[in-house]
């Protein structure tokens, strides 16, 4: 089988961002002593089974019973509580200095170490050349943990970590891809921010832990800092997501903090508490479960006892984690600092994408009048830039809020996939919080954020009156020459083809800014887009600053000109959005990525391999819609009635307008909310469900789940749940999407109604057995997408080479692969059935 099948998988998701420069039900918050109702952050819409789905050959009640059924096997058991060590006094792990590492130079192109390390075969090597051709030599490390010397070639280092009795081990692995021990597989931080912290599980009773680290020398020598701790739960305050405590503010806010389970044991029904103090009311947020042996972000609710009175005052805050599965509660005290009321600030919110706490920068009007009408400028930052720094690059506008979301991280997702979803979730939160006028919403961004302006603009044109990219690149293809694949692997990434969707800007204003001597994003990007978009809309302007580089200011405006360009903001003030425009031509890569425009919600498509398109034209009191590849859609009858529309005609079928949503076509079971591809299973809060038995395979599945959970926390500042199959109902009750692994996926495989099976030997697709393979798949249960990860016995490690959390890692609905490469792949049809027309080979 061709090895190039692995190209679209984006092994480890480690391609860096393209430039650099200067839910389901979220947590329910219970506040002790509060006589009012618990704070429920609200749930995203759940599709109506009767309205949006064709009859299921298996009744939903039967699906519910099968999916919720708990097996008889007990989950991986922790020792009796009496045997657990007491928590450390301050919750701070103890640093461990590693003076000597063994550096490996594997022979190229074959790497004999990767598979061994993935399987947990990690040993201390002898110096010199080994029989497998790997050359080993000793190296040291500097005071900050940087391996020295290392060099610029790929490779590994192996170290010995002394482990005190009853202790766990943690590592901050900067400029590293992966970290391996006999029981653990963890991601490093390729960007080297110095804030990640992940657990490494020693063998029970071991006095030493052998650690192997795969380096990412493209950004410098690896920096490796190790710690030991007696605590099962460890907080990582170096990576907090904080709100600004502003003078005069007495509102409750969210704080996000990575929490690490260091023993590999199940911890469910987790309470993230704020301990009552002079400044804070007590509060508790319940989370379904921590992924064993992993790091994940948890949200804490901060409720001050009074408004903050003075700026630059340090405020202690004690956080606590408790669970019936823990022998002790674990605490950590951190310090926050109050800020002035004026100027830009950080605002936090709970993301509907994964239930994590995210923040955005706010640059408010200098004076906010209670009855004032304000617009909103959504400004997207470039690679390596913090959102609050983006907000501070602008002068305050007395007519608009400037809102700067995060791309989940400073590098994040190129404002595609989870970056886009976070940008739109930020827009929703800010519009609701500040009450801005939705017709006065404009989009801009710089560099990677300039690309984000193009991407959000063409995929979500119904939200913005003007698109203003600065130093922006159009697509991976135009900027880096990266070819987006065609066919099955091209469809999950069709949204990346910006030029295919620029027709969506036909009724939008566009203002392009670029430096004439930009040495990061070539000026051809701005010039080409001006030419192409100019053929679609007359409402377009282009400013090229002569001789200017990537980040510049010419002293023309009150702030940084390359983002706060006066003429662009004057244009914004004169542009309004018609959110219910009746003349449009809207194209989308699929309903799962972008389903809504104006009065139309696209429910389902006919083919998963083609775009969907709706063209609308008003003719007096009639609205005529023409569709392509649309199986079913809803039309907002109430909005049409307000516009004087009496009749809607869709593909020649006319219906009288009422105040209710108007359904056209027969919706399949594959709807916008449950559409695929594989990544959609991770677009709402998700929980890794692993087998219960204590055999080696259960440990292997927990190892993979821990890797994926920690990876999501590091690359996406994300939250994930982890529970054994016997406690699956706890995750379902909390509204999580299920990510079923190993035998925990059998219920979904049985109800899928497709010719795909798996066993200890591999995966079988349409009668063809594919030995020694693994598979990732998205299917549906009665209400949500469900992820599936299965593997032949001994091949589970291959799943650590594939992570969905990337702007360039698109996969179809299912993908089967082995050490040799891809073996089978495909999409399911509009009723979630297997169809050879949508399958390879």
PDB file of N, CA and C in Angstrom, residues 282-326:
ATOM      1  N   UNK A 282     -16.732  30.893  48.613  1.00  0.00           N
ATOM      2  CA  UNK A 282     -16.505  29.506  48.221  1.00  0.00           C
ATOM      3  C   UNK A 282     -17.346  29.176  46.993  1.00  0.00           C
ATOM      4  N   UNK A 283     -16.801  28.349  46.118  1.00  0.00           N
ATOM      5  CA  UNK A 283     -17.549  27.873  44.950  1.00  0.00           C
ATOM      6  C   UNK A 283     -17.034  26.502  44.576  1.00  0.00           C
ATOM      7  N   UNK A 284     -17.827  25.777  43.815  1.00  0.00           N
ATOM      8  CA  UNK A 284     -17.429  24.446  43.356  1.00  0.00           C
ATOM      9  C   UNK A 284     -17.994  24.199  41.971  1.00  0.00           C
ATOM     10  N   UNK A 285     -17.172  23.667  41.094  1.00  0.00           N
ATOM     11  CA  UNK A 285     -17.566  23.299  39.737  1.00  0.00           C
ATOM     12  C   UNK A 285     -17.341  21.800  39.588  1.00  0.00           C
ATOM     13  N   UNK A 286     -18.346  21.063  39.167  1.00  0.00           N
ATOM     14  CA  UNK A 286     -18.238  19.611  39.027  1.00  0.00           C
ATOM     15  C   UNK A 286     -17.863  19.234  37.596  1.00  0.00           C
ATOM     16  N   UNK A 287     -16.820  18.430  37.483  1.00  0.00           N
ATOM     17  CA  UNK A 287     -16.379  17.890  36.192  1.00  0.00           C
ATOM     18  C   UNK A 287     -16.500  16.368  36.244  1.00  0.00           C
ATOM     19  N   UNK A 288     -16.784  15.739  35.095  1.00  0.00           N
ATOM     20  CA  UNK A 288     -17.096  14.316  35.091  1.00  0.00           C
ATOM     21  C   UNK A 288     -15.921  13.442  35.493  1.00  0.00           C
ATOM     22  N   UNK A 289     -14.714  13.745  35.005  1.00  0.00           N
ATOM     23  CA  UNK A 289     -13.592  12.882  35.331  1.00  0.00           C
ATOM     24  C   UNK A 289     -12.295  13.377  34.737  1.00  0.00           C
ATOM     25  N   UNK A 290     -11.184  13.104  35.431  1.00  0.00           N
ATOM     26  CA  UNK A 290      -9.856  13.443  34.929  1.00  0.00           C
ATOM     27  C   UNK A 290      -9.306  12.300  34.091  1.00  0.00           C
ATOM     28  N   UNK A 291      -8.687  12.589  32.946  1.00  0.00           N
ATOM     29  CA  UNK A 291      -8.018  11.509  32.206  1.00  0.00           C
ATOM     30  C   UNK A 291      -6.870  10.948  33.045  1.00  0.00           C
ATOM     31  N   UNK A 292      -6.841   9.650  33.297  1.00  0.00           N
ATOM     32  CA  UNK A 292      -5.765   9.084  34.120  1.00  0.00           C
ATOM     33  C   UNK A 292      -4.391   9.300  33.490  1.00  0.00           C
ATOM     34  N   UNK A 293      -3.428   9.694  34.319  1.00  0.00           N
ATOM     35  CA  UNK A 293      -2.064   9.864  33.852  1.00  0.00           C
ATOM     36  C   UNK A 293      -1.944  10.899  32.762  1.00  0.00           C
ATOM     37  N   UNK A 294      -2.601  12.040  32.937  1.00  0.00           N
ATOM     38  CA  UNK A 294      -2.605  13.069  31.901  1.00  0.00           C
ATOM     39  C   UNK A 294      -2.810  14.436  32.529  1.00  0.00           C
ATOM     40  N   UNK A 295      -2.655  15.449  31.698  1.00  0.00           N
ATOM     41  CA  UNK A 295      -2.936  16.830  32.084  1.00  0.00           C
ATOM     42  C   UNK A 295      -4.160  17.310  31.320  1.00  0.00           C
ATOM     43  N   UNK A 296      -5.065  18.002  32.011  1.00  0.00           N
ATOM     44  CA  UNK A 296      -6.217  18.607  31.345  1.00  0.00           C
ATOM     45  C   UNK A 296      -6.591  19.877  32.078  1.00  0.00           C
ATOM     46  N   UNK A 297      -7.199  20.814  31.364  1.00  0.00           N
ATOM     47  CA  UNK A 297      -7.593  22.064  31.997  1.00  0.00           C
ATOM     48  C   UNK A 297      -8.961  21.929  32.671  1.00  0.00           C
ATOM     49  N   UNK A 298      -9.077  22.447  33.871  1.00  0.00           N
ATOM     50  CA  UNK A 298     -10.354  22.512  34.574  1.00  0.00           C
ATOM     51  C   UNK A 298     -10.714  23.967  34.835  1.00  0.00           C
ATOM     52  N   UNK A 299     -12.032  24.243  34.846  1.00  0.00           N
ATOM     53  CA  UNK A 299     -12.519  25.584  35.121  1.00  0.00           C
ATOM     54  C   UNK A 299     -12.878  25.756  36.583  1.00  0.00           C
ATOM     55  N   UNK A 300     -12.489  26.894  37.164  1.00  0.00           N
ATOM     56  CA  UNK A 300     -12.841  27.295  38.524  1.00  0.00           C
ATOM     57  C   UNK A 300     -13.643  28.586  38.441  1.00  0.00           C
ATOM     58  N   UNK A 301     -14.649  28.717  39.296  1.00  0.00           N
ATOM     59  CA  UNK A 301     -15.515  29.902  39.303  1.00  0.00           C
ATOM     60  C   UNK A 301     -15.061  30.843  40.410  1.00  0.00           C
ATOM     61  N   UNK A 302     -14.671  32.063  40.042  1.00  0.00           N
ATOM     62  CA  UNK A 302     -14.178  33.059  40.986  1.00  0.00           C
ATOM     63  C   UNK A 302     -15.298  34.044  41.316  1.00  0.00           C
ATOM     64  N   UNK A 303     -15.713  34.064  42.570  1.00  0.00           N
ATOM     65  CA  UNK A 303     -16.797  34.948  43.009  1.00  0.00           C
ATOM     66  C   UNK A 303     -16.254  35.867  44.099  1.00  0.00           C
ATOM     67  N   UNK A 304     -15.957  37.118  43.780  1.00  0.00           N
ATOM     68  CA  UNK A 304     -15.400  38.021  44.801  1.00  0.00           C
ATOM     69  C   UNK A 304     -16.459  38.430  45.819  1.00  0.00           C
ATOM     70  N   UNK A 305     -16.015  38.766  47.023  1.00  0.00           N
ATOM     71  CA  UNK A 305     -16.938  39.213  48.064  1.00  0.00           C
ATOM     72  C   UNK A 305     -17.283  40.689  47.922  1.00  0.00           C
ATOM     73  N   UNK A 306     -16.473  41.426  47.195  1.00  0.00           N
ATOM     74  CA  UNK A 306     -16.717  42.856  46.987  1.00  0.00           C
ATOM     75  C   UNK A 306     -15.985  43.290  45.739  1.00  0.00           C
ATOM     76  N   UNK A 307     -16.346  44.465  45.241  1.00  0.00           N
ATOM     77  CA  UNK A 307     -15.649  45.023  44.086  1.00  0.00           C
ATOM     78  C   UNK A 307     -14.199  45.325  44.462  1.00  0.00           C
ATOM     79  N   UNK A 308     -13.320  45.167  43.501  1.00  0.00           N
ATOM     80  CA  UNK A 308     -11.909  45.453  43.737  1.00  0.00           C
ATOM     81  C   UNK A 308     -11.715  46.954  43.852  1.00  0.00           C
ATOM     82  N   UNK A 309     -11.015  47.366  44.910  1.00  0.00           N
ATOM     83  CA  UNK A 309     -10.962  48.797  45.254  1.00  0.00           C
ATOM     84  C   UNK A 309      -9.731  49.500  44.738  1.00  0.00           C
ATOM     85  N   UNK A 310      -8.650  48.774  44.503  1.00  0.00           N
ATOM     86  CA  UNK A 310      -7.379  49.424  44.191  1.00  0.00           C
ATOM     87  C   UNK A 310      -6.594  48.567  43.215  1.00  0.00           C
ATOM     88  N   UNK A 311      -5.880  49.206  42.292  1.00  0.00           N
ATOM     89  CA  UNK A 311      -5.091  48.487  41.300  1.00  0.00           C
ATOM     90  C   UNK A 311      -3.738  48.072  41.866  1.00  0.00           C
ATOM     91  N   UNK A 312      -3.157  47.054  41.213  1.00  0.00           N
ATOM     92  CA  UNK A 312      -1.821  46.545  41.534  1.00  0.00           C
ATOM     93  C   UNK A 312      -1.728  45.981  42.943  1.00  0.00           C
ATOM     94  N   UNK A 313      -2.810  45.349  43.404  1.00  0.00           N
ATOM     95  CA  UNK A 313      -2.821  44.688  44.708  1.00  0.00           C
ATOM     96  C   UNK A 313      -2.807  43.177  44.471  1.00  0.00           C
ATOM     97  N   UNK A 314      -1.920  42.468  45.157  1.00  0.00           N
ATOM     98  CA  UNK A 314      -1.841  41.022  45.024  1.00  0.00           C
ATOM     99  C   UNK A 314      -2.926  40.357  45.868  1.00  0.00           C
ATOM    100  N   UNK A 315      -3.697  39.488  45.222  1.00  0.00           N
ATOM    101  CA  UNK A 315      -4.838  38.823  45.866  1.00  0.00           C
ATOM    102  C   UNK A 315      -4.583  37.324  45.896  1.00  0.00           C
ATOM    103  N   UNK A 316      -4.398  36.720  47.078  1.00  0.00           N
ATOM    104  CA  UNK A 316      -4.211  35.266  47.131  1.00  0.00           C
ATOM    105  C   UNK A 316      -5.512  34.532  46.826  1.00  0.00           C
ATOM    106  N   UNK A 317      -5.382  33.379  46.201  1.00  0.00           N
ATOM    107  CA  UNK A 317      -6.519  32.558  45.817  1.00  0.00           C
ATOM    108  C   UNK A 317      -6.144  31.098  46.043  1.00  0.00           C
ATOM    109  N   UNK A 318      -6.901  30.400  46.864  1.00  0.00           N
ATOM    110  CA  UNK A 318      -6.623  28.991  47.134  1.00  0.00           C
ATOM    111  C   UNK A 318      -7.619  28.122  46.374  1.00  0.00           C
ATOM    112  N   UNK A 319      -7.068  27.236  45.559  1.00  0.00           N
ATOM    113  CA  UNK A 319      -7.846  26.330  44.737  1.00  0.00           C
ATOM    114  C   UNK A 319      -7.733  24.926  45.308  1.00  0.00           C
ATOM    115  N   UNK A 320      -8.778  24.127  45.099  1.00  0.00           N
ATOM    116  CA  UNK A 320      -8.819  22.805  45.698  1.00  0.00           C
ATOM    117  C   UNK A 320      -9.497  21.821  44.739  1.00  0.00           C
ATOM    118  N   UNK A 321      -8.986  20.613  44.695  1.00  0.00           N
ATOM    119  CA  UNK A 321      -9.586  19.523  43.926  1.00  0.00           C
ATOM    120  C   UNK A 321     -10.010  18.426  44.889  1.00  0.00           C
ATOM    121  N   UNK A 322     -11.255  17.979  44.763  1.00  0.00           N
ATOM    122  CA  UNK A 322     -11.762  16.890  45.577  1.00  0.00           C
ATOM    123  C   UNK A 322     -12.562  15.922  44.737  1.00  0.00           C
ATOM    124  N   UNK A 323     -12.638  14.672  45.198  1.00  0.00           N
ATOM    125  CA  UNK A 323     -13.401  13.636  44.493  1.00  0.00           C
ATOM    126  C   UNK A 323     -13.598  12.467  45.432  1.00  0.00           C
ATOM    127  N   UNK A 324     -14.715  11.730  45.312  1.00  0.00           N
ATOM    128  CA  UNK A 324     -14.867  10.493  46.084  1.00  0.00           C
ATOM    129  C   UNK A 324     -13.791   9.466  45.769  1.00  0.00           C
ATOM    130  N   UNK A 325     -13.127   9.610  44.604  1.00  0.00           N
ATOM    131  CA  UNK A 325     -12.076   8.680  44.214  1.00  0.00           C
ATOM    132  C   UNK A 325     -10.701   9.073  44.756  1.00  0.00           C
ATOM    133  N   UNK A 326     -10.619  10.179  45.477  1.00  0.00           N
ATOM    134  CA  UNK A 326      -9.351  10.635  46.046  1.00  0.00           C
ATOM    135  C   UNK A 326      -9.346  10.415  47.556  1.00  0.00           C
TER     136      UNK A 326
END
